[in-house]
PDB file of C-alpha atoms in Angstrom:
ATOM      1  CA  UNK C  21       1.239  -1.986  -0.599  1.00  0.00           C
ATOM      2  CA  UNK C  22       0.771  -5.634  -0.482  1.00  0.00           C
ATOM      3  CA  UNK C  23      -2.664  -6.756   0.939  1.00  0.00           C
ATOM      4  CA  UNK C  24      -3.481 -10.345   0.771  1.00  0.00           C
ATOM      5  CA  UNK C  25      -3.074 -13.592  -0.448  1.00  0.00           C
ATOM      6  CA  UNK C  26      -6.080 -15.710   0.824  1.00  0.00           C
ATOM      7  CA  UNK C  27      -8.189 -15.395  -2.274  1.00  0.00           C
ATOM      8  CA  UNK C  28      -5.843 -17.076  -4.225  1.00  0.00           C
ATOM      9  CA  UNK C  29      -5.356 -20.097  -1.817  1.00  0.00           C
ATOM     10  CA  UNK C  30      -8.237 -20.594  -0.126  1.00  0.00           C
ATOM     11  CA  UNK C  31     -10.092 -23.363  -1.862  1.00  0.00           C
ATOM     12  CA  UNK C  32      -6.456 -25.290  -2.034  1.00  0.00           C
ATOM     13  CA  UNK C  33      -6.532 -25.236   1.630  1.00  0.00           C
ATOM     14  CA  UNK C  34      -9.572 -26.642   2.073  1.00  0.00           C
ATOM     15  CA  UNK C  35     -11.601 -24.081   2.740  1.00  0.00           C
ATOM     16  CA  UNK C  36     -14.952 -22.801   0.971  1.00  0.00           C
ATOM     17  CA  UNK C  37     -14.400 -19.124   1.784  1.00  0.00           C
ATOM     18  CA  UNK C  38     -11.839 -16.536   2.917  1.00  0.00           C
ATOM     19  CA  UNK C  39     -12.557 -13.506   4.715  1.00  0.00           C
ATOM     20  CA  UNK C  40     -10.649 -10.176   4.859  1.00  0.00           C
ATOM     21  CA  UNK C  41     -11.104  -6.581   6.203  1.00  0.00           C
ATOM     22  CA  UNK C  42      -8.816  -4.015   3.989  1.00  0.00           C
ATOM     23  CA  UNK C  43     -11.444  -0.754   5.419  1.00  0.00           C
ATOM     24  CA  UNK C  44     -11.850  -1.703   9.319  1.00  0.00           C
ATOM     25  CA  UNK C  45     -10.388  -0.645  12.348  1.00  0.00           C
ATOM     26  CA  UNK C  46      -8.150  -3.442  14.187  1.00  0.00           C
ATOM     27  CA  UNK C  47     -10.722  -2.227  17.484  1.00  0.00           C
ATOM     28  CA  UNK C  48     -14.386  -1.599  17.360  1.00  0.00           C
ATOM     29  CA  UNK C  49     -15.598   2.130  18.302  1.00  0.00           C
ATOM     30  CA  UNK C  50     -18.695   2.709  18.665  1.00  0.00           C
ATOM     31  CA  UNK C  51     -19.209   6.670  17.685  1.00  0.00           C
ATOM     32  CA  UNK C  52     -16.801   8.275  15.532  1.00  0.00           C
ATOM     33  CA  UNK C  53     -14.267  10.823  16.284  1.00  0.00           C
ATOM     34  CA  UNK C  54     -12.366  13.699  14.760  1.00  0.00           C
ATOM     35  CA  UNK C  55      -9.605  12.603  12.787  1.00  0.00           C
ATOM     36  CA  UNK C  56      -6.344  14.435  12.222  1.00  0.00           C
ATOM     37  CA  UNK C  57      -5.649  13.269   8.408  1.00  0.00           C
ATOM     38  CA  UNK C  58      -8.700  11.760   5.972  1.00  0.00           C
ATOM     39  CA  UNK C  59      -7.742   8.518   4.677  1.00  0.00           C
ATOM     40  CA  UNK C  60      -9.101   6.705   1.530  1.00  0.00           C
ATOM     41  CA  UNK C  61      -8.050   3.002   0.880  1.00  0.00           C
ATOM     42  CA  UNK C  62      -8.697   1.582  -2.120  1.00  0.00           C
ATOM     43  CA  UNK C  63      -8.039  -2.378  -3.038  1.00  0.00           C
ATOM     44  CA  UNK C  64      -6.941  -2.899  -6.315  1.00  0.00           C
ATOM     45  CA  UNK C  65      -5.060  -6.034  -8.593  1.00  0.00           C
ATOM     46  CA  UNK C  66      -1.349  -5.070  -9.581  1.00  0.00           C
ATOM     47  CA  UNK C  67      -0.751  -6.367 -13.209  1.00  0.00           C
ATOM     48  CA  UNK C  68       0.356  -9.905 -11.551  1.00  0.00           C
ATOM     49  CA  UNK C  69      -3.249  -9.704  -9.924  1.00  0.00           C
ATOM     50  CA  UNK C  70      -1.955  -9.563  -7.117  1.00  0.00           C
ATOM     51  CA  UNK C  71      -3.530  -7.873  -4.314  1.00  0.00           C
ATOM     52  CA  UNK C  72      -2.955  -4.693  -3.331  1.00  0.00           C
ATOM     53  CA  UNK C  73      -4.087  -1.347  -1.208  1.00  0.00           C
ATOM     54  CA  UNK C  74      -3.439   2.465  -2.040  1.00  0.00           C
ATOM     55  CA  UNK C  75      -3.813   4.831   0.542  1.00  0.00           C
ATOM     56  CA  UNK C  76      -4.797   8.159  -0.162  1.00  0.00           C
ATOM     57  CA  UNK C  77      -4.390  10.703   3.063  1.00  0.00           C
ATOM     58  CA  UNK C  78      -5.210  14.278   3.264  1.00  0.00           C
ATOM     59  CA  UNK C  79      -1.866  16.490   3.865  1.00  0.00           C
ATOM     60  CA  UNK C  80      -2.310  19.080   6.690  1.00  0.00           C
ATOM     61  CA  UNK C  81      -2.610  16.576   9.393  1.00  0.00           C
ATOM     62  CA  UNK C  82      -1.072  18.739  12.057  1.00  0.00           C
ATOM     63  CA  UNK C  83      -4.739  19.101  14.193  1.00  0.00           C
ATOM     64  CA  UNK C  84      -8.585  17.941  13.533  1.00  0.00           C
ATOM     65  CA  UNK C  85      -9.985  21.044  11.960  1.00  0.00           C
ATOM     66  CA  UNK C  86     -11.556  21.393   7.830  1.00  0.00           C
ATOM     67  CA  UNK C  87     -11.918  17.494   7.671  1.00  0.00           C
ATOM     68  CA  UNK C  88     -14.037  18.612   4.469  1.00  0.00           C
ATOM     69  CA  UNK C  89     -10.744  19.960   3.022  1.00  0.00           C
ATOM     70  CA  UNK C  90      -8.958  17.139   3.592  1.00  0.00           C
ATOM     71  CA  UNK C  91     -11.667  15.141   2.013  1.00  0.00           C
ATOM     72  CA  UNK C  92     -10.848  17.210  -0.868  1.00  0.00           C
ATOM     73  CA  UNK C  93      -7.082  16.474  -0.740  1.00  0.00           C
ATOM     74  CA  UNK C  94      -7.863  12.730  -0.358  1.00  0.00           C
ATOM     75  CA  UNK C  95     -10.156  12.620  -2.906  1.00  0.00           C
ATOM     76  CA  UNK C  96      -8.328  14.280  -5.734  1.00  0.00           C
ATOM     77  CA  UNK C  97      -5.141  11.813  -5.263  1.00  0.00           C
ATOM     78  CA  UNK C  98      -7.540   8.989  -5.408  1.00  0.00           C
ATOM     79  CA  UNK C  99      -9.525  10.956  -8.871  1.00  0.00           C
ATOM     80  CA  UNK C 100      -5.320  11.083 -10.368  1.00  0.00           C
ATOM     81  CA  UNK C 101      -4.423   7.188  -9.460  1.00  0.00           C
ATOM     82  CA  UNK C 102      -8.091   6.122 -10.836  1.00  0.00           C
ATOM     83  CA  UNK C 103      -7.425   7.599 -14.374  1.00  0.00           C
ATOM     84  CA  UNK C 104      -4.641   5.206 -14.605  1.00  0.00           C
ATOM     85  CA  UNK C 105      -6.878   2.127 -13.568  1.00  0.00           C
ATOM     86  CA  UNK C 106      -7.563  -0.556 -15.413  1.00  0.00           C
ATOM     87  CA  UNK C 107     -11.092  -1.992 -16.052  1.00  0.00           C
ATOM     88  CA  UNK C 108     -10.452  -4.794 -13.770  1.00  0.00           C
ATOM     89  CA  UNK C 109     -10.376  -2.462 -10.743  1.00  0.00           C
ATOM     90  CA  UNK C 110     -13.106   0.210 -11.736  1.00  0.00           C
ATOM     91  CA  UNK C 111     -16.384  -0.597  -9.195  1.00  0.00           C
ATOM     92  CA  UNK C 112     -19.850   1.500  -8.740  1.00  0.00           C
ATOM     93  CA  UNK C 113     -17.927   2.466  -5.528  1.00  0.00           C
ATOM     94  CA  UNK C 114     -15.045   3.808  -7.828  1.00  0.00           C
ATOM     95  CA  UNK C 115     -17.178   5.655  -9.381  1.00  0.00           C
ATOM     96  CA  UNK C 116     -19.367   7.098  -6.600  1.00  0.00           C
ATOM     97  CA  UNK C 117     -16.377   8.773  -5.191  1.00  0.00           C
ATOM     98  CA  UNK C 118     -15.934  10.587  -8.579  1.00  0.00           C
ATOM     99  CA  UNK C 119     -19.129  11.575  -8.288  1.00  0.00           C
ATOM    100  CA  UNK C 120     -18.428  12.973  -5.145  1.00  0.00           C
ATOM    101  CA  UNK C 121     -15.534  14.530  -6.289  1.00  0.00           C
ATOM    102  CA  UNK C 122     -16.981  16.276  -9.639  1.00  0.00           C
ATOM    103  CA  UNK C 123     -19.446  17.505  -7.254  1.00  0.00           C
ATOM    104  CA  UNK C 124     -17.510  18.885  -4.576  1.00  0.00           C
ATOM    105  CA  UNK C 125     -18.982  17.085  -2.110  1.00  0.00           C
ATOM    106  CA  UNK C 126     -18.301  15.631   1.130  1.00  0.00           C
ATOM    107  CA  UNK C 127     -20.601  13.701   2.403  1.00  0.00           C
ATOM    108  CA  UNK C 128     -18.871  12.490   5.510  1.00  0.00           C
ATOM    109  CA  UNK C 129     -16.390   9.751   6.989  1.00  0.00           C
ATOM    110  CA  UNK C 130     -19.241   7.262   7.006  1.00  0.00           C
ATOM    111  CA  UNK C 131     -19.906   7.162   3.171  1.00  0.00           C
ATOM    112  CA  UNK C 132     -16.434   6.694   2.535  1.00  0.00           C
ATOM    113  CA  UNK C 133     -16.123   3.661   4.526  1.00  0.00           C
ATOM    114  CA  UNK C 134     -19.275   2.615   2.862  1.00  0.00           C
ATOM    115  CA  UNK C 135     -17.922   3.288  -1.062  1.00  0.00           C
ATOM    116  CA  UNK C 136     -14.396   1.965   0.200  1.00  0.00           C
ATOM    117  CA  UNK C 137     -16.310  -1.435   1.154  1.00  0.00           C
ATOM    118  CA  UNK C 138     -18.276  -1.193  -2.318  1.00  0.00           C
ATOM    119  CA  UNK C 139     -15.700  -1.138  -4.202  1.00  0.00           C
ATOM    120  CA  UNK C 140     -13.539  -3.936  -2.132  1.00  0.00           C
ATOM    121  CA  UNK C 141     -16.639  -6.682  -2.547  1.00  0.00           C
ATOM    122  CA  UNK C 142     -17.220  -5.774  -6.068  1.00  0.00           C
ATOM    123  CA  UNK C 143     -13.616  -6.081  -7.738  1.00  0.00           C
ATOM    124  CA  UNK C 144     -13.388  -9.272  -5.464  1.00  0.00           C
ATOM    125  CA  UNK C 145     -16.291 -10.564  -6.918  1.00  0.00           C
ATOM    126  CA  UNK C 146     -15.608  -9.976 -10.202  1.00  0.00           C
ATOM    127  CA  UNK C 147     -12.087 -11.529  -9.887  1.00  0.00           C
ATOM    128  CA  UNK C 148     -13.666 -14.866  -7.936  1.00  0.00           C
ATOM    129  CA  UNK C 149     -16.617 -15.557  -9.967  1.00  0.00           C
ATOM    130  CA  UNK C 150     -14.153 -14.886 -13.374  1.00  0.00           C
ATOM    131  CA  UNK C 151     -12.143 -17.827 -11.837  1.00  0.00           C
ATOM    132  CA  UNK C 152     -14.853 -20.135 -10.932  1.00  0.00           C
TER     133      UNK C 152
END
């Protein structure tokens, strides 16, 4: 799915930064809540570099119960599309979740937003500074 394209214009529109948010909410909760499916998104650059996000959702999504299994699920989807990556889009985040998954471990929704947002300012640092 098609993310962005305000890393490649930016600095052609004047500008000195860009900003973007692939792993928020469009609404700030404070708390968390039980979620009926587990979601990992992952940014990545298509062979055009262009910029893109995979989604990775648990399956049984009919109520909020086993959120640990549907880590799982998740989680091995993301393990299958990262084999496939190219070295351009592997991050310590990447690899943390592999960790997690060679480990069978869930260590709740919070660390996932946390290695999702790894991985998204890593690869997009790599990509600017290789450019600058």
């Amino acid at each position: 799915m098609f993310l962005s394209e305000d890393y490649l214009y930016y600095s052609e529109e004047g500008y000195i930064a860009f900003s973007d948010y692939p792993t928020l909410s469009a609404e700030y909760q404070d708390g968390g809540f039980a979620p009926r499916a587990v979601a990992i998104h992952i940014i990545y650059f298509d062979n055009e570099d262009k910029l893109r996000i995979k989604h990775f959702v648990s399956d049984a999504n009919n109520d909020i119960s086993n959120p640990a299994g549907k880590f799982s699920v998740a989680i091995h989807k993301l393990v299958l599309w990262e084999r496939g990556l190219e070295n351009k889009n592997q991050s310590s985040g990447l690899n943390n979740f592999i960790e997690l998954y060679n480990a069978s471990r869930y260590s709740g929704f919070g660390i996932v937003k946390k290695l999702s947002s790894m991985h998204h300012l890593e690869i997009m640092n790599r990509y600017l500074s290789e450019r600058a």
